[in-house]
Coordinates of C-alpha atoms in Angstrom, one line a residue:
Chain A
M1 CA 3.5 29.1 -9.1
S2 CA 4.2 31.2 -12.3
E3 CA 3.7 30.0 -15.7
E4 CA 7.1 28.6 -17.2
T5 CA 6.8 29.6 -20.8
E6 CA 8.6 32.6 -19.9
K7 CA 11.7 33.0 -22.4
P8 CA 15.1 32.6 -20.6
T9 CA 16.5 36.0 -20.3
P10 CA 18.9 36.7 -17.7
E11 CA 16.6 38.4 -15.3
T12 CA 14.1 35.7 -15.3
T13 CA 16.8 32.8 -14.4
E14 CA 18.1 35.1 -11.6
K15 CA 14.7 35.2 -10.4
S16 CA 14.0 31.5 -10.9
V17 CA 17.3 30.8 -8.8
A18 CA 16.0 33.4 -6.0
K19 CA 12.8 31.1 -5.9
Q20 CA 14.3 27.9 -6.0
E21 CA 16.2 29.0 -2.7
E22 CA 12.6 30.4 -1.3
V23 CA 11.2 26.6 -1.8
I24 CA 14.2 25.1 0.2
E25 CA 13.2 27.1 3.0
L26 CA 9.6 26.4 3.3
P27 CA 9.2 23.5 5.1
A28 CA 10.2 24.1 8.6
L29 CA 9.3 21.1 10.0
E30 CA 11.3 18.8 7.8
K31 CA 14.1 21.0 8.2
G32 CA 13.9 20.3 11.9
L33 CA 13.8 16.8 11.3
S34 CA 16.7 16.7 9.0
E35 CA 18.9 18.9 11.4
K36 CA 18.0 17.2 14.4
L37 CA 19.6 14.1 12.5
T38 CA 22.8 16.0 11.7
S39 CA 23.2 17.2 14.7
K40 CA 23.3 13.8 16.3
F41 CA 25.3 11.9 13.7
G42 CA 27.2 14.5 11.8
E43 CA 29.2 13.5 9.0
K44 CA 27.8 10.1 9.6
T45 CA 24.8 10.6 7.8
S46 CA 24.1 12.8 4.5
I47 CA 20.6 14.6 3.8
A48 CA 19.7 13.4 0.5
F49 CA 16.6 16.1 0.0
V50 CA 14.3 17.9 2.0
K51 CA 10.8 18.2 0.4
E52 CA 7.5 19.0 1.5
N53 CA 6.1 16.1 3.7
R54 CA 9.4 14.4 2.7
V55 CA 12.9 13.8 4.1
R56 CA 15.6 11.6 2.9
V57 CA 18.5 10.4 4.7
D58 CA 21.4 8.6 3.4
V59 CA 23.5 6.5 5.9
K60 CA 26.1 3.7 5.9
K61 CA 25.2 0.2 6.4
E62 CA 27.3 0.3 9.8
D63 CA 25.2 3.2 10.9
V64 CA 21.9 2.4 9.8
H65 CA 20.8 0.4 13.1
D66 CA 22.0 3.1 15.2
V67 CA 20.0 5.9 13.2
A68 CA 16.8 4.0 12.9
E69 CA 17.0 3.6 16.8
F70 CA 17.3 7.3 17.1
I71 CA 14.5 8.0 14.8
R72 CA 12.6 5.5 16.9
D73 CA 13.4 6.7 20.2
E74 CA 13.9 10.5 20.1
M75 CA 11.9 11.5 16.8
N76 CA 8.6 9.6 17.4
F77 CA 8.6 7.6 14.4
D78 CA 6.9 4.2 15.0
H79 CA 6.3 1.9 12.0
V80 CA 7.8 1.5 8.7
E81 CA 5.7 1.3 5.8
S82 CA 7.8 0.1 3.2
V83 CA 11.1 -1.2 2.5
T84 CA 12.2 -1.2 -1.2
G85 CA 15.5 -2.9 -2.6
V86 CA 16.9 -1.1 -5.7
D87 CA 19.2 -2.6 -7.5
F88 CA 22.6 -0.6 -8.9
P89 CA 24.8 -2.9 -10.8
D90 CA 26.9 0.3 -11.8
D91 CA 27.9 1.1 -8.7
K92 CA 28.1 -2.6 -7.6
E93 CA 25.7 -1.9 -5.0
I94 CA 22.1 -2.6 -3.6
E95 CA 20.2 0.2 -2.0
V96 CA 17.8 -0.8 0.4
V97 CA 15.4 2.4 1.3
Y98 CA 13.0 2.2 4.2
H99 CA 10.0 4.6 4.4
I100 CA 9.1 5.4 8.2
G101 CA 5.8 7.1 9.4
S102 CA 4.5 7.8 12.7
Y103 CA 0.8 7.0 13.8
T104 CA 1.7 8.5 17.6
D105 CA 2.6 12.0 16.9
N106 CA -0.1 13.7 15.2
S107 CA 2.5 16.6 14.1
L108 CA 4.6 13.9 11.9
A109 CA 1.6 12.1 10.3
N110 CA 1.8 13.4 7.1
Q111 CA 5.9 12.9 7.4
V112 CA 7.5 10.2 5.7
L113 CA 11.2 9.9 6.3
T114 CA 13.4 7.8 4.3
L115 CA 16.1 6.2 5.3
A116 CA 18.2 4.5 2.7
T117 CA 21.5 2.3 3.0
R118 CA 23.8 0.4 0.7
A119 CA 25.1 -3.0 0.5
P120 CA 27.7 -4.0 -1.8
R121 CA 26.4 -6.3 -4.6
E122 CA 28.2 -9.5 -5.4
D123 CA 27.6 -10.5 -9.6
I124 CA 26.5 -14.3 -8.7
P125 CA 25.0 -14.6 -5.4
I126 CA 25.2 -18.1 -4.1
P127 CA 22.2 -19.3 -1.8
G128 CA 23.0 -19.8 2.0
K129 CA 26.3 -17.9 1.3
D130 CA 25.0 -14.5 0.5
G131 CA 27.6 -12.0 0.3
T132 CA 25.1 -8.7 0.1
R133 CA 24.5 -8.2 3.6
L134 CA 22.8 -5.7 6.1
P135 CA 21.8 -5.5 9.8
T136 CA 18.1 -6.0 10.1
L137 CA 16.0 -3.3 11.5
R138 CA 13.4 -6.0 12.9
D139 CA 14.5 -5.3 16.5
I140 CA 13.6 -1.7 16.0
F141 CA 10.3 -1.7 13.8
Y142 CA 8.9 -4.8 14.0
S143 CA 6.7 -3.9 10.9
V144 CA 9.6 -4.4 8.6
E145 CA 9.5 -8.5 9.1
F146 CA 7.8 -9.2 6.1
H147 CA 9.3 -6.5 3.8
E148 CA 12.7 -7.6 4.6
R149 CA 11.9 -10.9 4.0
E150 CA 10.4 -9.9 0.4
V151 CA 13.7 -7.7 -0.1
F152 CA 15.9 -10.8 0.5
E153 CA 14.4 -13.3 -2.1
M154 CA 13.5 -10.3 -4.7
L155 CA 17.2 -8.9 -4.4
G156 CA 19.3 -11.5 -2.6
V157 CA 19.9 -8.9 0.3
Y158 CA 20.4 -11.0 3.7
F159 CA 19.3 -9.3 6.6
D160 CA 21.6 -10.4 9.5
G161 CA 20.0 -11.0 12.4
H162 CA 16.5 -11.5 11.0
P163 CA 14.9 -14.3 12.7
D164 CA 13.1 -15.7 9.7
N165 CA 14.8 -15.6 6.7
R166 CA 13.0 -17.4 4.5
R167 CA 11.1 -16.8 1.0
L168 CA 7.9 -15.3 0.9
L169 CA 6.6 -15.0 -2.5
L170 CA 8.8 -16.9 -4.6
P171 CA 8.4 -20.7 -4.4
E172 CA 10.7 -22.4 -2.4
D173 CA 12.8 -24.0 -5.3
W174 CA 13.6 -21.0 -7.2
A175 CA 17.2 -21.2 -8.2
D176 CA 17.6 -18.6 -10.6
L177 CA 19.1 -14.8 -9.9
P178 CA 16.9 -12.8 -7.6
P179 CA 14.4 -11.2 -10.0
L180 CA 14.0 -7.5 -9.1
R181 CA 17.9 -7.4 -9.9
K182 CA 18.6 -5.6 -13.0
D183 CA 20.4 -8.7 -14.6
F184 CA 17.6 -10.9 -14.5
A185 CA 15.9 -10.1 -17.7
I186 CA 12.2 -10.6 -18.8
K187 CA 11.9 -13.1 -21.5
G188 CA 11.4 -11.2 -25.1
R189 CA 12.4 -7.7 -23.6
Chain B
M1 CA 19.3 -36.5 2.4
T2 CA 22.1 -34.3 3.1
A3 CA 22.0 -32.3 6.6
E4 CA 22.1 -29.0 4.9
L5 CA 18.9 -27.7 3.0
P6 CA 18.8 -25.2 0.4
P7 CA 17.3 -21.8 2.1
G8 CA 13.6 -21.9 2.4
L9 CA 13.1 -25.5 3.4
A10 CA 13.0 -26.4 6.9
L11 CA 12.8 -30.0 8.4
Q12 CA 9.8 -30.2 10.8
K13 CA 9.8 -32.3 13.8
V14 CA 6.9 -34.2 14.3
D15 CA 4.6 -34.0 17.5
E16 CA 2.1 -36.1 18.7
R17 CA -0.2 -33.3 19.9
I18 CA 0.2 -30.7 17.8
M19 CA -1.2 -31.5 13.9
T20 CA -0.1 -29.3 10.6
L21 CA -2.7 -28.3 8.7
N22 CA -2.4 -26.4 5.3
V23 CA -5.4 -24.2 4.5
G24 CA -5.3 -23.4 0.9
P25 CA -4.5 -22.3 -1.7
Q26 CA -7.2 -24.0 -3.3
H27 CA -9.6 -23.7 -0.1
P28 CA -12.2 -21.3 -0.2
G29 CA -11.6 -20.4 3.1
S30 CA -8.5 -19.0 2.4
G31 CA -8.4 -17.3 -1.2
H32 CA -5.2 -17.6 -3.3
M33 CA -2.6 -18.2 -0.5
R34 CA -1.8 -20.5 1.8
I35 CA -1.9 -20.4 5.6
V36 CA 0.0 -23.0 7.7
V37 CA -1.4 -23.7 10.8
Q38 CA -0.5 -25.9 13.8
I39 CA -3.2 -27.0 15.9
D40 CA -3.7 -28.4 19.2
G41 CA -7.1 -30.0 19.5
D42 CA -9.4 -27.0 18.3
Y43 CA -6.3 -24.2 19.2
I44 CA -4.2 -22.9 16.8
V45 CA -0.6 -22.6 18.5
A46 CA 1.1 -21.2 15.6
C47 CA 0.3 -19.7 11.9
D48 CA 2.8 -19.1 9.1
P49 CA 0.9 -17.3 5.9
D50 CA 2.3 -18.4 3.1
P51 CA 1.5 -15.8 -0.2
G52 CA 2.9 -15.6 -3.3
Y53 CA 0.6 -17.9 -5.7
V54 CA -0.8 -15.2 -7.5
H55 CA 2.5 -13.1 -7.8
R56 CA 2.5 -11.5 -11.1
G57 CA 5.9 -9.4 -10.9
E58 CA 4.3 -6.1 -11.8
E59 CA 7.3 -4.3 -10.3
K60 CA 9.8 -5.8 -12.7
M61 CA 7.2 -5.3 -15.6
A62 CA 6.9 -1.4 -14.9
E63 CA 10.8 -1.3 -15.5
Y64 CA 10.3 -2.3 -19.0
R65 CA 7.5 0.0 -19.8
N66 CA 7.1 3.5 -19.9
Y67 CA 5.0 5.7 -17.8
I68 CA 2.0 5.7 -19.9
T69 CA 1.8 2.1 -20.9
N70 CA 2.2 0.9 -17.1
I71 CA -1.3 2.2 -16.5
P72 CA -2.9 -1.1 -17.6
H73 CA -1.1 -3.7 -15.8
L74 CA -0.7 -1.9 -12.4
E75 CA -4.3 -1.6 -11.6
R76 CA -4.2 -5.6 -12.2
P77 CA -3.5 -6.5 -8.3
V78 CA -6.9 -5.1 -7.1
I79 CA -9.2 -4.8 -10.0
H80 CA -12.3 -3.7 -8.0
D81 CA -10.2 -1.2 -6.4
S82 CA -8.4 -0.4 -9.8
C83 CA -8.7 3.6 -9.5
N84 CA -7.3 3.8 -6.1
V85 CA -4.8 1.4 -6.8
L86 CA -3.4 3.3 -9.8
Y87 CA -3.7 6.8 -8.0
P88 CA -0.3 7.0 -5.9
Y89 CA 1.6 5.6 -9.2
V90 CA -0.3 8.2 -11.2
L91 CA 0.6 11.0 -8.6
G92 CA 4.0 9.9 -8.6
A93 CA 4.4 10.0 -12.6
E94 CA 3.1 13.5 -12.5
E95 CA 5.7 15.0 -10.1
I96 CA 8.1 13.0 -12.4
L97 CA 7.1 14.0 -15.4
G98 CA 6.1 17.7 -14.3
I99 CA 2.6 17.9 -15.3
E100 CA -0.1 20.0 -14.0
V101 CA -3.6 18.4 -13.4
P102 CA -6.8 20.8 -14.5
E103 CA -9.2 21.2 -11.5
R104 CA -12.3 19.0 -12.7
A105 CA -10.1 16.1 -13.3
K106 CA -9.3 16.5 -9.6
Y107 CA -12.9 16.2 -8.8
V108 CA -13.6 13.3 -10.9
R109 CA -10.9 11.4 -10.0
V110 CA -12.2 11.7 -6.4
I111 CA -15.3 10.7 -7.6
A112 CA -14.0 7.5 -9.4
S113 CA -11.9 6.6 -6.5
E114 CA -14.6 6.8 -3.9
L115 CA -17.1 4.8 -5.8
N116 CA -13.7 2.2 -6.6
R117 CA -13.5 2.3 -2.6
C118 CA -17.2 1.0 -2.1
I119 CA -16.9 -1.2 -5.3
Y120 CA -14.2 -2.9 -3.3
T121 CA -15.4 -3.1 -0.2
Q122 CA -18.8 -4.4 -1.4
Y123 CA -17.0 -7.3 -2.9
W124 CA -15.1 -7.9 0.4
L125 CA -18.2 -7.7 2.3
A126 CA -19.8 -10.4 -0.3
I127 CA -17.1 -12.8 0.7
Y128 CA -17.0 -12.2 4.5
G129 CA -20.5 -13.2 4.3
I130 CA -20.1 -16.3 2.5
F131 CA -16.9 -17.0 4.8
L132 CA -19.3 -17.2 7.9
G133 CA -22.0 -18.9 6.0
H134 CA -24.0 -16.0 5.7
S135 CA -25.6 -16.5 2.0
T136 CA -27.7 -13.0 2.0
M137 CA -24.7 -11.1 2.9
F138 CA -23.1 -12.6 -0.2
M139 CA -25.9 -11.7 -2.7
W140 CA -26.9 -8.0 -1.2
P141 CA -23.4 -6.7 -1.7
A142 CA -22.9 -8.3 -5.0
G143 CA -26.5 -7.2 -6.2
D144 CA -26.0 -3.6 -4.8
R145 CA -22.3 -3.4 -6.2
E146 CA -23.7 -3.3 -9.5
L147 CA -25.2 0.3 -9.1
L148 CA -21.7 1.8 -8.8
I149 CA -20.4 -0.6 -11.4
D150 CA -22.8 0.8 -13.5
L151 CA -22.0 4.4 -12.7
M152 CA -18.2 3.7 -13.3
E153 CA -19.3 1.9 -16.8
K154 CA -20.7 5.3 -17.7
M155 CA -17.6 7.3 -16.8
S156 CA -14.8 5.4 -18.1
G157 CA -16.3 3.0 -20.6
A158 CA -15.1 -0.3 -19.0
R159 CA -17.0 -2.0 -15.8
V160 CA -14.1 -3.1 -13.6
T161 CA -10.4 -2.5 -15.1
H162 CA -11.0 1.1 -15.8
A163 CA -7.5 2.4 -16.7
H164 CA -9.0 5.6 -16.0
F165 CA -6.3 7.5 -14.4
V166 CA -3.7 8.9 -16.2
P167 CA -0.6 11.0 -15.5
G168 CA -2.1 14.6 -16.3
G169 CA -5.9 13.9 -15.2
V170 CA -8.4 11.2 -16.2
R171 CA -8.7 9.6 -19.5
N172 CA -12.3 10.6 -20.7
D173 CA -14.6 13.7 -19.1
L174 CA -17.9 12.7 -17.9
P175 CA -20.8 12.0 -20.0
A176 CA -23.7 14.0 -20.3
N177 CA -26.0 13.6 -17.3
F178 CA -23.6 11.8 -15.2
E179 CA -24.0 14.1 -12.1
D180 CA -28.1 13.5 -12.1
A181 CA -27.4 9.4 -12.5
C182 CA -24.6 9.5 -9.9
L183 CA -26.5 11.4 -7.1
R184 CA -29.6 9.0 -7.7
Q185 CA -27.7 5.8 -7.5
V186 CA -25.2 6.6 -4.7
N187 CA -28.3 7.9 -2.6
Y188 CA -30.3 4.4 -3.4
F189 CA -26.6 2.8 -2.7
E190 CA -26.6 4.3 0.7
K191 CA -30.2 3.4 1.9
R192 CA -29.5 0.0 0.7
I193 CA -26.2 -0.6 2.7
K194 CA -28.1 1.0 5.8
E195 CA -30.3 -2.0 5.7
Y196 CA -27.2 -4.2 6.0
A197 CA -27.1 -3.7 9.8
A198 CA -30.4 -5.4 10.1
V199 CA -29.6 -8.6 8.4
F200 CA -25.7 -8.6 9.3
Y201 CA -24.2 -6.3 11.9
D202 CA -27.3 -6.4 14.3
N203 CA -27.2 -10.1 13.8
P204 CA -26.6 -12.1 17.1
I205 CA -25.1 -15.0 14.9
L206 CA -22.3 -12.7 13.3
I207 CA -21.9 -10.9 16.9
S208 CA -21.4 -14.2 18.8
R209 CA -18.4 -15.5 16.0
T210 CA -16.7 -11.7 15.9
K211 CA -17.2 -10.1 18.8
D212 CA -13.7 -10.4 21.1
T213 CA -12.0 -12.6 18.9
G214 CA -8.7 -11.9 17.0
V215 CA -8.0 -8.7 19.5
L216 CA -5.8 -6.3 18.2
S217 CA -4.8 -3.8 20.9
K218 CA -3.9 -0.3 19.8
Q219 CA -0.1 -0.6 21.0
D220 CA 0.3 -3.7 18.6
A221 CA -1.6 -2.4 15.9
I222 CA 1.1 1.0 15.9
R223 CA 3.8 -1.3 16.5
L224 CA 3.0 -4.0 13.8
G225 CA 2.4 -1.1 11.3
T226 CA -1.0 -2.0 10.3
T227 CA -3.1 0.2 7.8
G228 CA -6.6 1.4 7.1
S229 CA -9.8 -0.4 8.5
V230 CA -7.4 -2.6 10.7
L231 CA -5.7 0.2 12.4
R232 CA -8.9 2.4 12.7
A233 CA -10.7 -0.7 14.2
S234 CA -8.0 -0.6 17.0
G235 CA -8.7 3.2 17.8
V236 CA -6.1 4.8 15.8
D237 CA -7.2 8.0 14.2
Y238 CA -5.4 7.9 10.9
D239 CA -6.7 8.1 7.3
L240 CA -4.4 9.6 4.6
R241 CA -7.4 11.6 2.7
I242 CA -7.2 13.8 6.1
K243 CA -3.7 13.3 7.4
E244 CA -1.9 14.0 3.8
P245 CA -4.8 15.2 1.8
Y246 CA -4.1 15.0 -2.1
D247 CA -5.7 16.2 -4.9
V248 CA -8.9 18.2 -3.6
Y249 CA -9.4 16.1 -0.5
E250 CA -8.5 19.5 1.4
E251 CA -11.5 21.0 0.2
L252 CA -14.1 18.3 1.1
D253 CA -15.3 17.5 4.5
V254 CA -14.1 14.1 5.5
H255 CA -14.6 12.0 8.5
T256 CA -13.0 9.0 9.9
N257 CA -14.8 6.1 11.5
V258 CA -12.7 4.8 14.4
M259 CA -13.7 1.8 16.6
K260 CA -11.9 1.1 19.6
E261 CA -12.6 -2.7 20.4
G262 CA -10.1 -4.2 18.0
D263 CA -11.7 -7.5 17.5
S264 CA -13.3 -9.1 14.2
Y265 CA -16.4 -7.3 14.6
A266 CA -14.7 -3.8 14.7
R267 CA -12.9 -4.4 11.6
S268 CA -15.8 -5.7 9.7
K269 CA -17.7 -2.8 10.6
V270 CA -15.6 -0.2 9.7
P271 CA -15.3 -0.6 6.1
W272 CA -18.7 -0.3 6.0
L273 CA -19.0 2.8 8.1
D274 CA -16.5 4.1 5.4
M275 CA -18.7 3.3 2.3
M276 CA -21.4 6.1 4.0
E277 CA -18.7 8.6 4.2
S278 CA -17.8 7.7 0.8
C279 CA -21.2 8.5 -0.5
N280 CA -21.1 11.9 1.5
I281 CA -17.6 12.5 0.0
I282 CA -19.2 11.8 -3.5
R283 CA -22.1 14.0 -3.0
Q284 CA -19.8 16.8 -2.0
A285 CA -17.6 16.5 -4.8
L286 CA -20.4 16.7 -7.2
Q287 CA -21.5 19.8 -5.6
K288 CA -18.2 21.3 -5.8
M289 CA -16.9 20.2 -9.0
P290 CA -16.7 22.7 -12.0
K291 CA -19.3 22.2 -14.7
S292 CA -17.0 22.3 -17.2
G293 CA -13.4 22.8 -18.1
S294 CA -10.7 20.0 -19.2
V295 CA -9.9 16.8 -17.5
R296 CA -6.5 16.0 -19.2
T297 CA -3.2 17.8 -19.7
K298 CA -2.3 16.3 -23.0
L299 CA 0.6 14.4 -23.1
K300 CA 2.9 13.0 -25.8
P301 CA 3.0 9.5 -26.5
N302 CA 6.5 8.6 -24.7
P303 CA 7.0 11.5 -22.3
K304 CA 10.1 13.0 -21.3
T305 CA 11.1 12.8 -17.8
K306 CA 12.6 15.9 -15.5
G307 CA 15.7 14.1 -14.6
P308 CA 16.9 11.7 -11.8
E309 CA 14.2 11.8 -9.2
T310 CA 12.8 9.4 -6.3
V311 CA 9.1 9.8 -5.4
Y312 CA 7.0 8.3 -2.4
K313 CA 3.4 8.9 -3.0
R314 CA 0.6 7.6 -1.0
V315 CA -3.0 7.4 -0.9
E316 CA -5.9 5.7 1.2
S317 CA -7.2 2.8 -0.6
G318 CA -10.2 0.3 0.5
R319 CA -7.4 -1.7 2.5
G320 CA -5.4 1.3 3.8
S321 CA -2.4 3.2 3.0
L322 CA -0.8 2.5 -0.4
G323 CA 2.4 4.0 -1.2
C324 CA 4.1 4.3 -4.6
Y325 CA 8.1 4.5 -4.5
I326 CA 9.4 5.4 -8.1
V327 CA 12.8 5.9 -8.8
S328 CA 13.7 7.5 -12.0
D329 CA 17.0 8.0 -13.9
G330 CA 16.0 10.3 -16.7
K331 CA 14.7 7.8 -19.1
T332 CA 11.4 7.6 -20.1
E333 CA 11.0 4.1 -18.3
P334 CA 10.9 4.3 -14.5
Y335 CA 14.0 2.6 -12.8
R336 CA 12.4 1.1 -10.0
V337 CA 8.6 0.8 -9.2
K338 CA 7.7 -0.2 -5.5
M339 CA 4.1 -0.4 -4.3
S340 CA 3.6 -0.8 -1.0
V341 CA 0.0 -2.1 -0.2
G342 CA -2.1 -2.1 2.7
S343 CA -2.9 -6.1 2.4
F344 CA 0.8 -6.9 2.7
R345 CA 1.3 -4.8 5.3
N346 CA -1.8 -6.0 7.6
L347 CA -0.6 -9.5 6.7
I348 CA 1.9 -9.5 9.7
A349 CA -0.9 -9.2 11.9
L350 CA -2.5 -12.7 10.9
P351 CA -0.3 -14.8 12.7
Y352 CA -0.4 -12.8 15.6
L353 CA -3.9 -12.9 16.3
L354 CA -4.6 -16.3 15.1
K355 CA -2.7 -17.3 17.8
G356 CA -4.7 -19.1 20.7
E357 CA -7.6 -18.7 18.5
K358 CA -9.9 -21.4 17.7
L359 CA -9.8 -23.0 14.6
G360 CA -13.3 -22.2 13.3
N361 CA -12.7 -18.6 14.2
M362 CA -9.9 -18.4 11.8
P363 CA -12.0 -17.4 8.4
S364 CA -13.8 -14.4 10.0
V365 CA -10.2 -13.1 11.7
Y366 CA -8.4 -13.8 8.4
W367 CA -10.7 -11.8 6.1
S368 CA -11.5 -9.2 8.5
L369 CA -7.8 -8.1 7.9
N370 CA -9.3 -6.9 4.4
Y371 CA -6.7 -8.7 2.8
W372 CA -6.8 -9.2 -1.0
P373 CA -4.3 -12.1 -2.0
V374 CA -3.3 -10.7 -5.1
E375 CA -2.5 -7.4 -4.1
A376 CA -0.5 -8.6 -1.6
D377 CA 1.7 -10.7 -4.0
R378 CA 1.8 -7.8 -6.9

């Protein structure tokens, strides 16, 4: 890595552009993973980034189940490390991000495949009649069970087909907005 | 009473044979969580863990503070392992803020994180001992732990909650003569923990209570996505310090301890073996560490980010893989911080392991999962 204190002359900017292209070509394994996904699903998936040890795939919510099944069966990923919900009130969407890893395939041990999908966000969630819905991945990756329950209570994303859509951390009688939504404000902040 | 109950509540059928038992949240055998078990005579037929009694909303709090002021509260979930809990967040913040870490700081971090792993494991082992009614195994680890706490106090100034790791390095340089004191205490500590074998691990009473109870097969350990000592006790050789080395772990000779049995005994033994490995790593790091140099890249009080970015960093903590997913929208505060913690990931194995087990074996199975209730709740 060169020092970035050089003055921005036209020559150095050209060099830095060339360097960026080199950096993108570096991770061969990661590139192979992303190409495998795009060759199978084509337009349905969009590769958000390919970094060292990290590949991120964005899919529509209709395709997330098929893509996850392909990731498990054909790409040797076997467990989900983390399921994160991210609220985007400006886009009127909630993003759910699965970080998928592999224990069985040693060549993938340092890889984390990020599968992200988005669900439409209703402004006022009504408990029991949730409008923000996503298909569950619990039948593909057993390990998402508690993670999806956490996303359900914290962001109000109902996972269709999840066998146990109950609250996990919050009290049973919680009657406010899902707390990790952006419009739930901390007092005094 | 209406027929339709709000979500989260369910009516339970009363059965003459099956009894529902609430273990916790105030019970000493559960920590700060509730385990709802259904028992038929002495055998557990169903188990429903109910965490959340110590939920602190760390992830929500992190959205309101900038990358530096997040440090003291994000280490709170496991105060005994505060360096490791903070580690992935600090690595992620470094990538988002674009900071390089000096070489000496990386070694100091490795030493601090291995010391913390031992401190946490000793505390966990002390509670495991008292769960099984073994008072000596409570006193010994709680006492020997002080050796390493003193070292951390020398290093960071605080005994338990250090807040020592910051983006760009560590807060302070090591004090004078730290290396000698560290080597001496760690050598003595290793000698002490080897003595635990005679009183605890080779003890026939412990073996009879933990052997072949709560057996987690290799396939199920993978399928359930367990991590850390639970995974390694089931025969999966996976340790992030080797598989995805961060900071200077690549230059150190790290070995994993794997057992094939997958029972409570193996799960209680692997962390103990890991402590000896930690002592080896500390000795290597002390030897290879640059003797002088900067330990911290200076930061502005409210550092600017490079722009919108998402980072997922993970480290091997005392309870297994600990991931931190940070979403940055270019502002000085993170947009979202998610901690994927080992305790929460191992919790899923509890209902699976307790089914068909005797009620008396519940503490030995539950605590062998290397579970820390506060970390699981965050």
